[in-house]
Amino acid sequence: MLNSKTEIFCILGNPIAHSLSPQMHNAGFQALNLNCIFVAFLVTNLKEALAGIKAIRNIKGIVVTVPFKQKVLKYIDFLDITAKDIGAVNAISIKNSKLSGINTDWTGAIEALEEKTNITGKNVAVIGAGGAAHAISYGLVKKRAKVIVLNRTYKKASLMAKKFNLDGFYNLEHQSKIKSMDIIINTTSVGMEPDTHMSPIHENNILPHHIVFDIIYTPHETKLIKIAKKKGAKVIHGYKMVLYGGKRIFESFTGKKAPIKIMEKVLINNLYPSYSGL
Ligand code: ATR
């Protein structure tokens, strides 16, 4: 029951209509019987939005999404070391009008991987060198994996490799390099709806010993995931990163263990209404 003591959490983004954070977190709040609500805000001016939020004492936490994950850095009062190293914040807790920023994109990806495999010592190819690739590469290095990056734009691959001290960087055209890897992670948008017939990796380069993680979650099974399955490789679906990132945010906001199975069900029901695999 919502009342004057209800604690409010929100996501700030633009666009925001596609966000599944409200459904996922509200399901978690209900499952634990918490007097909390989660809403989505379409933001046109980040500075003014944050000033307004800080002035409203019952808003306790903010999730930050595209295009504000880097822009929000300058408004944060206490920056977690991992968010600082990655250079992006995606969740903020508010106490006495002070903003504490963390990054859960990397933990989301790492937990999704760890559900299937040990990461330490593994050879990992990260495809792409954008924001998501930065967060994931940071997590992989922290877990002491050996990481190479392949990107369409070579310069961005080289900058990312230098930033995180990676083991190699290549143009995407040299993708046969991935044959000797243990884990392949696609962080590019290639294969995302509506271009579901595309894959960033040619099927000749996917082998049965690979673990293939595509962080794209629409569609549920990307072309890359379909190829990997056909080749007998293990696969990890993109929604898992959203789920585990959300789990960490929920726990940071509430101080309680996230009801992960309930959150997963809500996520799946909203993303893939006809899916019956859970
Ligand atoms: P995000 O925050 O989701 O990581 P981003 O920072 O815009 O998004 O990064 C997008 C990534 O997808 C980049 O690595 C981009 O490659 P470039 O650095 O060459 O731009 C990659 N990407 C997007 N479209 C691509 C395409 N058609 N082919 C190959 N890579 C593509």
CSV table of C-alpha atoms and ligand atoms in Angstrom, one decimal:
chain,number,residue,atom,x,y,z
A,1,MET,CA,0.0,0.0,0.0
A,2,LEU,CA,1.5,3.3,-1.0
A,3,ASN,CA,1.4,6.1,1.6
A,4,SER,CA,3.3,9.2,2.7
A,5,LYS,CA,6.2,7.0,4.0
A,6,THR,CA,6.7,5.2,0.6
A,7,GLU,CA,10.3,5.4,-0.5
A,8,ILE,CA,10.7,6.3,-4.2
A,9,PHE,CA,13.3,5.0,-6.6
A,10,CYS,CA,13.6,6.0,-10.3
A,11,ILE,CA,15.4,5.5,-13.5
A,12,LEU,CA,16.5,8.6,-15.5
A,13,GLY,CA,17.0,8.3,-19.3
A,14,ASN,CA,16.0,9.5,-22.7
A,15,PRO,CA,14.4,7.6,-24.3
A,16,ILE,CA,13.0,5.6,-21.3
A,17,ALA,CA,9.8,3.9,-22.5
A,18,HIS,CA,11.7,0.6,-23.2
A,19,SER,CA,13.1,0.4,-19.6
A,20,LEU,CA,12.2,-2.8,-17.7
A,21,SER,CA,13.6,-1.5,-14.4
A,22,PRO,CA,10.2,-0.4,-13.0
A,23,GLN,CA,8.6,-3.9,-13.6
A,24,MET,CA,11.7,-5.7,-12.2
A,25,HIS,CA,12.2,-3.6,-9.1
A,26,ASN,CA,8.5,-3.2,-8.2
A,27,ALA,CA,8.1,-7.0,-8.4
A,28,GLY,CA,11.1,-7.3,-6.0
A,29,PHE,CA,9.6,-4.7,-3.6
A,30,GLN,CA,6.3,-6.5,-3.6
A,31,ALA,CA,7.8,-9.9,-3.0
A,32,LEU,CA,9.7,-8.6,0.1
A,33,ASN,CA,6.7,-6.5,1.2
A,34,LEU,CA,8.7,-3.2,1.1
A,35,ASN,CA,7.0,0.2,1.2
A,36,CYS,CA,8.9,1.3,-2.0
A,37,ILE,CA,8.0,2.2,-5.5
A,38,PHE,CA,10.1,2.4,-8.7
A,39,VAL,CA,9.2,4.8,-11.5
A,40,ALA,CA,10.7,5.8,-14.9
A,41,PHE,CA,11.5,9.5,-15.7
A,42,LEU,CA,12.0,10.8,-19.2
A,43,VAL,CA,14.7,13.4,-18.6
A,44,THR,CA,15.4,16.4,-20.9
A,45,ASN,CA,17.8,18.2,-18.5
A,46,LEU,CA,20.0,16.1,-16.2
A,47,LYS,CA,21.3,18.9,-14.0
A,48,GLU,CA,17.8,20.2,-13.2
A,49,ALA,CA,16.4,16.7,-12.8
A,50,LEU,CA,19.1,15.9,-10.2
A,51,ALA,CA,18.5,19.2,-8.4
A,52,GLY,CA,14.8,18.4,-8.1
A,53,ILE,CA,15.4,14.8,-6.9
A,54,LYS,CA,17.9,16.0,-4.2
A,55,ALA,CA,15.2,18.4,-2.9
A,56,ILE,CA,12.7,15.6,-2.5
A,57,ARG,CA,13.7,13.6,0.6
A,58,ASN,CA,11.7,10.5,-0.1
A,59,ILE,CA,13.5,9.8,-3.4
A,60,LYS,CA,16.2,7.4,-2.2
A,61,GLY,CA,17.8,6.0,-5.3
A,62,ILE,CA,18.4,6.6,-9.0
A,63,VAL,CA,19.2,4.2,-11.9
A,64,VAL,CA,21.0,6.0,-14.7
A,65,THR,CA,20.7,4.9,-18.3
A,66,VAL,CA,21.5,6.1,-21.8
A,67,PRO,CA,22.6,8.9,-22.5
A,68,PHE,CA,23.5,9.9,-19.0
A,69,LYS,CA,25.9,7.3,-17.6
A,70,GLN,CA,29.0,9.4,-18.2
A,71,LYS,CA,27.4,12.9,-18.0
A,72,VAL,CA,26.1,12.1,-14.5
A,73,LEU,CA,29.7,11.7,-13.1
A,74,LYS,CA,30.2,15.4,-12.5
A,75,TYR,CA,27.2,15.6,-10.2
A,76,ILE,CA,28.2,12.7,-7.9
A,77,ASP,CA,29.4,13.5,-4.4
A,78,PHE,CA,30.8,10.1,-3.5
A,79,LEU,CA,32.1,8.0,-6.4
A,80,ASP,CA,32.8,4.3,-6.0
A,81,ILE,CA,36.3,3.3,-7.2
A,82,THR,CA,34.9,0.9,-9.8
A,83,ALA,CA,32.6,3.5,-11.3
A,84,LYS,CA,35.6,5.9,-11.3
A,85,ASP,CA,37.8,3.4,-13.1
A,86,ILE,CA,35.1,2.5,-15.7
A,87,GLY,CA,34.2,6.2,-16.1
A,88,ALA,CA,30.5,5.7,-15.8
A,89,VAL,CA,27.8,5.5,-13.2
A,90,ASN,CA,24.5,3.6,-13.5
A,91,ALA,CA,23.1,3.6,-10.0
A,92,ILE,CA,23.0,6.3,-7.3
A,93,SER,CA,21.9,6.1,-3.7
A,94,ILE,CA,20.8,9.3,-2.0
A,95,LYS,CA,21.4,10.2,1.6
A,96,ASN,CA,21.0,13.7,3.1
A,97,SER,CA,20.9,15.1,-0.5
A,98,LYS,CA,24.3,13.6,-1.2
A,99,LEU,CA,24.7,11.3,-4.3
A,100,SER,CA,26.8,8.1,-4.1
A,101,GLY,CA,27.4,6.6,-7.5
A,102,ILE,CA,28.3,2.9,-8.4
A,103,ASN,CA,28.5,0.9,-11.6
A,104,THR,CA,26.7,-2.4,-11.8
A,105,ASP,CA,27.1,-3.0,-15.6
A,106,TRP,CA,30.3,-4.9,-15.0
A,107,THR,CA,28.9,-6.9,-12.1
A,108,GLY,CA,25.9,-7.8,-14.2
A,109,ALA,CA,28.0,-9.2,-16.9
A,110,ILE,CA,30.5,-11.0,-14.6
A,111,GLU,CA,27.7,-12.7,-12.6
A,112,ALA,CA,26.0,-13.8,-15.8
A,113,LEU,CA,29.3,-15.3,-16.9
A,114,GLU,CA,30.0,-16.9,-13.6
A,115,GLU,CA,26.7,-18.7,-13.7
A,116,LYS,CA,28.2,-20.8,-16.5
A,117,THR,CA,32.0,-20.7,-16.0
A,118,ASN,CA,35.0,-19.7,-14.0
A,119,ILE,CA,36.6,-16.5,-15.4
A,120,THR,CA,40.0,-16.4,-13.8
A,121,GLY,CA,42.8,-17.3,-16.3
A,122,LYS,CA,40.4,-17.7,-19.2
A,123,ASN,CA,41.1,-16.2,-22.6
A,124,VAL,CA,38.3,-13.8,-23.5
A,125,ALA,CA,37.5,-11.8,-26.7
A,126,VAL,CA,35.4,-8.7,-26.2
A,127,ILE,CA,33.7,-7.6,-29.4
A,128,GLY,CA,33.2,-3.9,-29.4
A,129,ALA,CA,34.8,-1.0,-27.6
A,130,GLY,CA,31.9,1.2,-26.5
A,131,GLY,CA,30.5,1.9,-23.0
A,132,ALA,CA,29.3,-1.6,-22.3
A,133,ALA,CA,32.6,-3.1,-23.5
A,134,HIS,CA,34.5,-0.8,-21.1
A,135,ALA,CA,32.5,-1.9,-18.1
A,136,ILE,CA,32.8,-5.6,-19.0
A,137,SER,CA,36.5,-5.4,-19.8
A,138,TYR,CA,37.1,-3.8,-16.5
A,139,GLY,CA,35.3,-6.7,-14.7
A,140,LEU,CA,37.1,-9.3,-16.7
A,141,VAL,CA,40.5,-7.8,-15.8
A,142,LYS,CA,39.5,-7.5,-12.2
A,143,LYS,CA,38.7,-11.3,-12.3
A,144,ARG,CA,42.2,-11.9,-13.9
A,145,ALA,CA,41.0,-13.1,-17.3
A,146,LYS,CA,43.3,-12.6,-20.3
A,147,VAL,CA,41.3,-10.2,-22.5
A,148,ILE,CA,41.6,-9.1,-26.2
A,149,VAL,CA,39.3,-6.6,-27.9
A,150,LEU,CA,38.1,-6.6,-31.5
A,151,ASN,CA,36.3,-3.5,-32.8
A,152,ARG,CA,35.2,-2.1,-36.1
A,153,THR,CA,37.1,1.2,-35.3
A,154,TYR,CA,40.7,0.1,-34.5
A,155,LYS,CA,41.5,3.3,-32.7
A,156,LYS,CA,38.8,2.8,-30.1
A,157,ALA,CA,40.0,-0.8,-29.5
A,158,SER,CA,43.5,0.5,-29.0
A,159,LEU,CA,42.4,3.2,-26.5
A,160,MET,CA,40.3,0.7,-24.5
A,161,ALA,CA,43.1,-1.9,-24.5
A,162,LYS,CA,45.5,0.8,-23.1
A,163,LYS,CA,43.0,2.0,-20.5
A,164,PHE,CA,42.5,-1.5,-19.0
A,165,ASN,CA,45.9,-3.0,-19.9
A,166,LEU,CA,44.4,-5.7,-22.1
A,167,ASP,CA,46.3,-8.4,-23.9
A,168,GLY,CA,45.6,-7.4,-27.4
A,169,PHE,CA,43.5,-5.2,-29.7
A,170,TYR,CA,42.4,-5.9,-33.3
A,171,ASN,CA,40.2,-4.7,-36.1
A,172,LEU,CA,37.0,-6.8,-36.3
A,173,GLU,CA,38.3,-8.0,-39.7
A,174,HIS,CA,40.8,-10.1,-37.9
A,175,GLN,CA,38.2,-12.0,-36.1
A,176,SER,CA,39.7,-15.4,-36.7
A,177,LYS,CA,41.8,-14.5,-33.6
A,178,ILE,CA,38.9,-15.6,-31.5
A,179,LYS,CA,39.2,-19.2,-32.5
A,180,SER,CA,41.8,-19.8,-29.7
A,181,MET,CA,39.7,-18.0,-27.1
A,182,ASP,CA,37.6,-19.6,-24.4
A,183,ILE,CA,34.9,-16.9,-24.1
A,184,ILE,CA,33.5,-14.6,-26.7
A,185,ILE,CA,31.4,-11.6,-25.6
A,186,ASN,CA,29.5,-9.4,-28.1
A,187,THR,CA,29.0,-5.9,-26.8
A,188,THR,CA,28.1,-4.3,-30.2
A,189,SER,CA,24.6,-3.6,-31.4
A,190,VAL,CA,25.0,-5.9,-34.4
A,191,GLY,CA,22.1,-8.4,-34.4
A,192,MET,CA,19.8,-6.3,-32.3
A,193,GLU,CA,16.2,-5.8,-33.5
A,194,PRO,CA,15.3,-5.0,-36.2
A,195,ASP,CA,18.6,-6.3,-37.8
A,196,THR,CA,18.2,-9.8,-36.4
A,197,HIS,CA,19.7,-11.5,-39.4
A,198,MET,CA,23.1,-10.1,-38.7
A,199,SER,CA,26.0,-11.4,-36.6
A,200,PRO,CA,29.2,-9.6,-35.7
A,201,ILE,CA,31.1,-12.9,-35.9
A,202,HIS,CA,31.3,-15.2,-38.9
A,203,GLU,CA,30.2,-18.8,-38.1
A,204,ASN,CA,33.5,-20.2,-39.2
A,205,ASN,CA,35.1,-18.6,-36.2
A,206,ILE,CA,32.8,-20.1,-33.6
A,207,LEU,CA,33.9,-23.4,-32.3
A,208,PRO,CA,32.4,-26.0,-29.9
A,209,HIS,CA,34.8,-25.2,-27.0
A,210,HIS,CA,33.6,-21.5,-26.9
A,211,ILE,CA,31.3,-19.9,-24.4
A,212,VAL,CA,29.4,-17.2,-26.3
A,213,PHE,CA,27.8,-14.4,-24.4
A,214,ASP,CA,25.8,-11.9,-26.5
A,215,ILE,CA,24.7,-8.9,-24.3
A,216,ILE,CA,21.9,-8.0,-26.8
A,217,TYR,CA,18.6,-9.0,-25.2
A,218,THR,CA,16.2,-8.2,-28.0
A,219,PRO,CA,15.7,-10.7,-29.7
A,220,HIS,CA,16.0,-13.3,-27.0
A,221,GLU,CA,18.2,-15.5,-29.3
A,222,THR,CA,20.4,-13.4,-31.6
A,223,LYS,CA,21.9,-14.7,-34.8
A,224,LEU,CA,25.2,-15.1,-33.0
A,225,ILE,CA,23.6,-17.2,-30.2
A,226,LYS,CA,21.9,-19.3,-32.8
A,227,ILE,CA,25.2,-19.9,-34.6
A,228,ALA,CA,26.9,-20.8,-31.3
A,229,LYS,CA,24.2,-23.3,-30.4
A,230,LYS,CA,24.4,-24.9,-33.8
A,231,LYS,CA,28.2,-25.2,-33.4
A,232,GLY,CA,27.8,-26.9,-30.0
A,233,ALA,CA,29.2,-24.0,-28.0
A,234,LYS,CA,27.7,-22.9,-24.7
A,235,VAL,CA,25.7,-19.7,-24.7
A,236,ILE,CA,24.7,-16.9,-22.3
A,237,HIS,CA,21.7,-14.8,-23.2
A,238,GLY,CA,21.8,-11.0,-22.9
A,239,TYR,CA,18.9,-10.6,-20.5
A,240,LYS,CA,21.1,-12.2,-17.8
A,241,MET,CA,23.3,-9.1,-17.7
A,242,VAL,CA,20.1,-6.9,-17.2
A,243,LEU,CA,19.0,-9.3,-14.5
A,244,TYR,CA,22.2,-9.5,-12.5
A,245,GLY,CA,22.9,-5.7,-12.9
A,246,GLY,CA,19.4,-5.2,-11.5
A,247,LYS,CA,20.0,-7.6,-8.7
A,248,ARG,CA,23.0,-5.6,-7.5
A,249,ILE,CA,21.1,-2.3,-7.8
A,250,PHE,CA,18.1,-3.7,-5.8
A,251,GLU,CA,20.5,-4.9,-3.0
A,252,SER,CA,22.3,-1.6,-2.9
A,253,PHE,CA,19.0,0.3,-2.7
A,254,THR,CA,17.2,-1.9,-0.1
A,255,GLY,CA,20.0,-3.6,1.8
A,256,LYS,CA,18.1,-6.9,1.2
A,257,LYS,CA,18.9,-10.0,-0.8
A,258,ALA,CA,17.2,-9.6,-4.2
A,259,PRO,CA,14.4,-12.1,-5.0
A,260,ILE,CA,16.2,-13.1,-8.2
A,261,LYS,CA,13.8,-15.7,-9.5
A,262,ILE,CA,10.8,-13.4,-9.2
A,263,MET,CA,12.8,-10.6,-10.9
A,264,GLU,CA,13.8,-13.0,-13.7
A,265,LYS,CA,10.3,-14.1,-14.3
A,266,VAL,CA,9.0,-10.5,-14.6
A,267,LEU,CA,11.9,-9.7,-17.0
A,268,ILE,CA,11.2,-12.7,-19.2
A,269,ASN,CA,7.4,-12.1,-19.2
A,270,ASN,CA,7.9,-8.5,-20.3
A,271,LEU,CA,10.6,-9.1,-22.8
A,272,TYR,CA,9.5,-12.4,-24.3
A,273,PRO,CA,5.7,-12.9,-23.7
A,274,SER,CA,5.6,-16.1,-25.6
A,275,TYR,CA,8.7,-17.7,-24.0
A,276,SER,CA,8.1,-20.7,-21.9
A,277,GLY,CA,11.6,-21.9,-21.1
A,278,LEU,CA,11.9,-20.8,-17.4
B,1,ATR,P1,27.2,0.8,-25.7
B,1,ATR,O1,27.1,1.9,-24.7
B,1,ATR,O2,25.9,0.0,-25.8
B,1,ATR,O3,28.4,-0.1,-25.6
B,1,ATR,P2,28.4,2.4,-27.8
B,1,ATR,O4,29.2,3.0,-26.8
B,1,ATR,O5,27.7,3.3,-28.8
B,1,ATR,O6,27.2,1.5,-27.1
B,1,ATR,O7,29.2,1.3,-28.6
B,1,ATR,C1,28.7,0.6,-29.7
B,1,ATR,C2,29.8,-0.5,-30.1
B,1,ATR,O8,29.1,-1.3,-31.2
B,1,ATR,C3,31.0,0.1,-30.7
B,1,ATR,O9,32.1,-0.8,-30.4
B,1,ATR,C4,30.7,0.1,-32.2
B,1,ATR,O10,31.9,0.1,-33.0
B,1,ATR,P3,32.6,1.4,-33.4
B,1,ATR,O11,33.6,1.7,-32.3
B,1,ATR,O12,33.4,1.1,-34.7
B,1,ATR,O13,31.6,2.5,-33.7
B,1,ATR,C5,30.0,-1.2,-32.3
B,1,ATR,N1,29.1,-1.2,-33.5
B,1,ATR,C6,28.0,-0.6,-33.7
B,1,ATR,N2,27.5,-0.8,-35.0
B,1,ATR,C7,28.4,-1.7,-35.6
B,1,ATR,C8,28.4,-2.4,-36.8
B,1,ATR,N3,27.5,-2.2,-37.7
B,1,ATR,N4,29.5,-3.2,-37.1
B,1,ATR,C9,30.5,-3.4,-36.1
B,1,ATR,N5,30.5,-2.8,-34.9
B,1,ATR,C10,29.4,-1.9,-34.6
